[in-house]
Amino acid sequence: MNPLRPAFRYTPFVTGSLQSLLRYRSMFAISAVTAAASAAMMIFLWRAVHSSSPDGPPGGFDTAELTTYLLVAQILGLLHANRVDDEVSAEVYRGHVAAMLLKPVSYPAVRAFACLPVIGTNALFAGLPVLLLFALLVPLNVPRPVDALLFAVSAVLSAAVAYLVNLLVGMAAFVTTNTWGIRLMKQTVVAFFSGQMVPVGLMPDALAAVTRLLPFHTMVDSPLTLLLGRYDGVPGILGVLGLQLLWTAVMCAVAALVWRFAVRRLEVLGG
Amino acid sequence: MREFLRHARLAWYLGGIGLQRLMTYRADFALGAGAFLVRVGVQTAVVGVIFQFTPAVGGWTLHEMVFLLGFSLLPRSLDRLFTDQLWELGRRLVQQGEFYRYLIRPVNPLFALLSERFFHPDGFGELLVGAALVAWAGHHLDLELTPAQWLAAAVLVFLGALIHMSVKLLFASLSFWTVTSFPAMHAANQISEFAAYPLEILHPVMRAFTTWCLPFAFTAYVPCTYLLSGDAGLVVWTPVVTAAALAVSLTVWHRGLATYEMTGS
């Protein structure tokens, strides 16, 4: 028997998700506009800080590095907008999840496969245009090829962490009906503690220490540390990637536990 | 006039129902209000971190910027308290064919739509935090407002809320043609966050855009410039801009109503 057989079971979910994404193509334009607007806001804000900062560039970032950090942080945000939290909370809230439980598939795995096309299309149709637009308008840091490669690996891990965070947030619908409030809270917390609004290297020490204890910085700050070459040799690289792997594993375990517990106490009304 | 009194009485009654709902779903209220608390906390933290590196951003000091941030929440929360049902219109009411409900009631359809979420609980958290930030920053700035300025501030908050509502109504009404306009509303909402920052730091094109195209500048930046420095250059345009925004969005809303065809069963 083909060892990949179980994975093929999920291909319909991948193609189905892709088809529905391509129906609403204007979404990509809107996502791109939103990301570009946020990136522009953050870049202008930090540039103003940069130009008026009396003791030179903050945190050892020069303008190009800081701009690259803030821009790529927003583009990573597009890869993290995998809609898993919306989908899961909506399906739990409305009880559709019950129908999923009857199928011979694992629901979290279904969501994981279904979000792959979301990430891919977002990167291609929203992330790439935004990157090209800003490359024309503002000076960016050109990474070394090896750093770009490390960034790619790290970005994949960051997408995995983002999926797990969103899965957990979506599962909050098992206990509350205000999933909207939870998602807004998550969005804000992630935007801040991932480094999207303030690069972790610029946070005051106490805040940076807290940030490094949370999983969210592996979503943005870790890939960017590698992209900008702000690490110490091979041990530095391994440290960054190792921490990302560790958080992926820990959150996988937590999500699996929560899922099991939640399904056991799930009650769905009607039929 | 009788029509107006009837709507006012209904608004009072439906507002009461909104408050009752708020008391019934207390955990939901706490979550919604809490989410905004976290959001404002984060925005304040960003301002705090920025001022570690510099004494002023675009000519605005720390306290001035906190004042701006707090003030921007006032019209936004006032708008959220009363018109958040518009998000539902953009998101699913047309798509799911539920919108007809508002057309068969003996009141103005817009009123019927908005009344579904009067006193939307999530607005309260924002309102309180905004007021607290404004008070704190105003105290540190030794801000002394004349009675006329107090009155102007109240009017400006109200007009700002109307601007927020107009933009929301405009983008929500697009769903009459596009079935769902949630992403467009989301993008507009994202741009409205600009209002909480000094526009001096933006590129002139973006500054012009947030002043004259999606006039969010008039919800916070322009009023704060006036209140903090007394510079009335732009603030006198606020009523004009608000009226224009309302006119455009109401026109689009009425056109949308006229083209609305119910979907599904």
PDB file of N, CA and C in Angstrom, chain A residues 224-267:
ATOM      1  N   LEU A 224      12.721  36.994  10.358  1.00  0.00           N
ATOM      2  CA  LEU A 224      13.387  38.243   9.981  1.00  0.00           C
ATOM      3  C   LEU A 224      14.795  38.334  10.549  1.00  0.00           C
ATOM      4  N   THR A 225      15.021  37.728  11.731  1.00  0.00           N
ATOM      5  CA  THR A 225      16.366  37.666  12.279  1.00  0.00           C
ATOM      6  C   THR A 225      17.283  36.980  11.270  1.00  0.00           C
ATOM      7  N   LEU A 226      16.765  35.905  10.658  1.00  0.00           N
ATOM      8  CA  LEU A 226      17.557  35.169   9.682  1.00  0.00           C
ATOM      9  C   LEU A 226      17.697  35.956   8.381  1.00  0.00           C
ATOM     10  N   LEU A 227      16.619  36.564   7.939  1.00  0.00           N
ATOM     11  CA  LEU A 227      16.654  37.298   6.666  1.00  0.00           C
ATOM     12  C   LEU A 227      17.661  38.438   6.717  1.00  0.00           C
ATOM     13  N   LEU A 228      17.709  39.132   7.848  1.00  0.00           N
ATOM     14  CA  LEU A 228      18.600  40.293   7.954  1.00  0.00           C
ATOM     15  C   LEU A 228      19.990  39.910   8.444  1.00  0.00           C
ATOM     16  N   GLY A 229      20.220  38.605   8.653  1.00  0.00           N
ATOM     17  CA  GLY A 229      21.540  38.163   9.089  1.00  0.00           C
ATOM     18  C   GLY A 229      21.917  38.654  10.474  1.00  0.00           C
ATOM     19  N   ARG A 230      20.921  38.852  11.351  1.00  0.00           N
ATOM     20  CA  ARG A 230      21.209  39.326  12.707  1.00  0.00           C
ATOM     21  C   ARG A 230      21.398  38.155  13.665  1.00  0.00           C
ATOM     22  N   TYR A 231      22.250  37.211  13.298  1.00  0.00           N
ATOM     23  CA  TYR A 231      22.511  36.045  14.156  1.00  0.00           C
ATOM     24  C   TYR A 231      24.013  35.790  14.218  1.00  0.00           C
ATOM     25  N   ASP A 232      24.425  34.970  15.212  1.00  0.00           N
ATOM     26  CA  ASP A 232      25.845  34.662  15.416  1.00  0.00           C
ATOM     27  C   ASP A 232      26.179  33.286  14.852  1.00  0.00           C
ATOM     28  N   GLY A 233      26.603  33.219  13.634  1.00  0.00           N
ATOM     29  CA  GLY A 233      27.083  31.957  13.064  1.00  0.00           C
ATOM     30  C   GLY A 233      26.065  30.839  13.108  1.00  0.00           C
ATOM     31  N   VAL A 234      26.571  29.593  12.941  1.00  0.00           N
ATOM     32  CA  VAL A 234      25.673  28.436  12.871  1.00  0.00           C
ATOM     33  C   VAL A 234      24.885  28.213  14.167  1.00  0.00           C
ATOM     34  N   PRO A 235      25.539  28.356  15.351  1.00  0.00           N
ATOM     35  CA  PRO A 235      24.741  28.159  16.578  1.00  0.00           C
ATOM     36  C   PRO A 235      23.551  29.113  16.647  1.00  0.00           C
ATOM     37  N   GLY A 236      23.755  30.328  16.164  1.00  0.00           N
ATOM     38  CA  GLY A 236      22.665  31.298  16.152  1.00  0.00           C
ATOM     39  C   GLY A 236      21.503  30.822  15.289  1.00  0.00           C
ATOM     40  N   ILE A 237      21.843  30.312  14.097  1.00  0.00           N
ATOM     41  CA  ILE A 237      20.816  29.813  13.170  1.00  0.00           C
ATOM     42  C   ILE A 237      20.043  28.670  13.824  1.00  0.00           C
ATOM     43  N   LEU A 238      20.837  27.714  14.396  1.00  0.00           N
ATOM     44  CA  LEU A 238      20.191  26.546  14.998  1.00  0.00           C
ATOM     45  C   LEU A 238      19.299  26.963  16.156  1.00  0.00           C
ATOM     46  N   GLY A 239      19.758  27.957  16.908  1.00  0.00           N
ATOM     47  CA  GLY A 239      18.949  28.438  18.025  1.00  0.00           C
ATOM     48  C   GLY A 239      17.590  28.949  17.552  1.00  0.00           C
ATOM     49  N   VAL A 240      17.618  29.767  16.504  1.00  0.00           N
ATOM     50  CA  VAL A 240      16.364  30.354  15.995  1.00  0.00           C
ATOM     51  C   VAL A 240      15.432  29.267  15.465  1.00  0.00           C
ATOM     52  N   LEU A 241      15.986  28.407  14.589  1.00  0.00           N
ATOM     53  CA  LEU A 241      15.142  27.368  13.981  1.00  0.00           C
ATOM     54  C   LEU A 241      14.689  26.351  15.028  1.00  0.00           C
ATOM     55  N   GLY A 242      15.594  26.038  15.980  1.00  0.00           N
ATOM     56  CA  GLY A 242      15.256  25.070  17.032  1.00  0.00           C
ATOM     57  C   GLY A 242      14.083  25.567  17.866  1.00  0.00           C
ATOM     58  N   LEU A 243      14.118  26.849  18.203  1.00  0.00           N
ATOM     59  CA  LEU A 243      13.035  27.410  19.009  1.00  0.00           C
ATOM     60  C   LEU A 243      11.711  27.352  18.242  1.00  0.00           C
ATOM     61  N   GLN A 244      11.774  27.619  16.949  1.00  0.00           N
ATOM     62  CA  GLN A 244      10.553  27.541  16.130  1.00  0.00           C
ATOM     63  C   GLN A 244      10.003  26.118  16.126  1.00  0.00           C
ATOM     64  N   LEU A 245      10.922  25.141  15.964  1.00  0.00           N
ATOM     65  CA  LEU A 245      10.494  23.738  15.957  1.00  0.00           C
ATOM     66  C   LEU A 245       9.886  23.365  17.299  1.00  0.00           C
ATOM     67  N   LEU A 246      10.539  23.816  18.370  1.00  0.00           N
ATOM     68  CA  LEU A 246      10.061  23.504  19.716  1.00  0.00           C
ATOM     69  C   LEU A 246       8.639  24.021  19.903  1.00  0.00           C
ATOM     70  N   TRP A 247       8.414  25.291  19.524  1.00  0.00           N
ATOM     71  CA  TRP A 247       7.078  25.861  19.695  1.00  0.00           C
ATOM     72  C   TRP A 247       6.057  25.153  18.819  1.00  0.00           C
ATOM     73  N   THR A 248       6.468  24.757  17.607  1.00  0.00           N
ATOM     74  CA  THR A 248       5.546  24.023  16.740  1.00  0.00           C
ATOM     75  C   THR A 248       5.116  22.734  17.434  1.00  0.00           C
ATOM     76  N   ALA A 249       6.100  22.029  18.006  1.00  0.00           N
ATOM     77  CA  ALA A 249       5.797  20.758  18.665  1.00  0.00           C
ATOM     78  C   ALA A 249       4.899  20.972  19.877  1.00  0.00           C
ATOM     79  N   VAL A 250       5.247  21.953  20.711  1.00  0.00           N
ATOM     80  CA  VAL A 250       4.471  22.201  21.923  1.00  0.00           C
ATOM     81  C   VAL A 250       3.028  22.553  21.566  1.00  0.00           C
ATOM     82  N   MET A 251       2.857  23.443  20.587  1.00  0.00           N
ATOM     83  CA  MET A 251       1.501  23.871  20.263  1.00  0.00           C
ATOM     84  C   MET A 251       0.709  22.762  19.577  1.00  0.00           C
ATOM     85  N   CYS A 252       1.406  21.909  18.841  1.00  0.00           N
ATOM     86  CA  CYS A 252       0.761  20.738  18.246  1.00  0.00           C
ATOM     87  C   CYS A 252       0.158  19.878  19.360  1.00  0.00           C
ATOM     88  N   ALA A 253       0.965  19.642  20.384  1.00  0.00           N
ATOM     89  CA  ALA A 253       0.515  18.796  21.494  1.00  0.00           C
ATOM     90  C   ALA A 253      -0.678  19.445  22.196  1.00  0.00           C
ATOM     91  N   VAL A 254      -0.566  20.756  22.459  1.00  0.00           N
ATOM     92  CA  VAL A 254      -1.663  21.458  23.138  1.00  0.00           C
ATOM     93  C   VAL A 254      -2.936  21.387  22.305  1.00  0.00           C
ATOM     94  N   ALA A 255      -2.797  21.651  20.997  1.00  0.00           N
ATOM     95  CA  ALA A 255      -3.970  21.651  20.125  1.00  0.00           C
ATOM     96  C   ALA A 255      -4.618  20.270  20.109  1.00  0.00           C
ATOM     97  N   ALA A 256      -3.793  19.222  20.054  1.00  0.00           N
ATOM     98  CA  ALA A 256      -4.336  17.857  20.019  1.00  0.00           C
ATOM     99  C   ALA A 256      -5.112  17.564  21.294  1.00  0.00           C
ATOM    100  N   LEU A 257      -4.537  17.973  22.433  1.00  0.00           N
ATOM    101  CA  LEU A 257      -5.208  17.748  23.724  1.00  0.00           C
ATOM    102  C   LEU A 257      -6.536  18.487  23.787  1.00  0.00           C
ATOM    103  N   VAL A 258      -6.491  19.777  23.433  1.00  0.00           N
ATOM    104  CA  VAL A 258      -7.704  20.599  23.499  1.00  0.00           C
ATOM    105  C   VAL A 258      -8.768  20.021  22.582  1.00  0.00           C
ATOM    106  N   TRP A 259      -8.369  19.607  21.396  1.00  0.00           N
ATOM    107  CA  TRP A 259      -9.315  19.064  20.429  1.00  0.00           C
ATOM    108  C   TRP A 259     -10.021  17.834  21.002  1.00  0.00           C
ATOM    109  N   ARG A 260      -9.225  16.926  21.566  1.00  0.00           N
ATOM    110  CA  ARG A 260      -9.783  15.708  22.139  1.00  0.00           C
ATOM    111  C   ARG A 260     -10.794  16.015  23.215  1.00  0.00           C
ATOM    112  N   PHE A 261     -10.390  16.900  24.117  1.00  0.00           N
ATOM    113  CA  PHE A 261     -11.240  17.258  25.235  1.00  0.00           C
ATOM    114  C   PHE A 261     -12.520  17.926  24.742  1.00  0.00           C
ATOM    115  N   ALA A 262     -12.354  18.813  23.740  1.00  0.00           N
ATOM    116  CA  ALA A 262     -13.494  19.584  23.238  1.00  0.00           C
ATOM    117  C   ALA A 262     -14.499  18.677  22.547  1.00  0.00           C
ATOM    118  N   VAL A 263     -14.021  17.755  21.753  1.00  0.00           N
ATOM    119  CA  VAL A 263     -14.932  16.877  21.019  1.00  0.00           C
ATOM    120  C   VAL A 263     -15.751  16.036  21.985  1.00  0.00           C
ATOM    121  N   ARG A 264     -15.125  15.668  23.082  1.00  0.00           N
ATOM    122  CA  ARG A 264     -15.828  14.836  24.045  1.00  0.00           C
ATOM    123  C   ARG A 264     -17.011  15.581  24.659  1.00  0.00           C
ATOM    124  N   ARG A 265     -16.837  16.897  24.860  1.00  0.00           N
ATOM    125  CA  ARG A 265     -17.941  17.629  25.501  1.00  0.00           C
ATOM    126  C   ARG A 265     -18.810  18.381  24.504  1.00  0.00           C
ATOM    127  N   LEU A 266     -18.594  18.118  23.228  1.00  0.00           N
ATOM    128  CA  LEU A 266     -19.366  18.826  22.199  1.00  0.00           C
ATOM    129  C   LEU A 266     -20.820  18.379  22.192  1.00  0.00           C
ATOM    130  N   GLU A 267     -21.698  19.363  22.138  1.00  0.00           N
ATOM    131  CA  GLU A 267     -23.116  19.056  21.969  1.00  0.00           C
ATOM    132  C   GLU A 267     -23.620  19.898  20.820  1.00  0.00           C
TER     133      GLU A 267
END
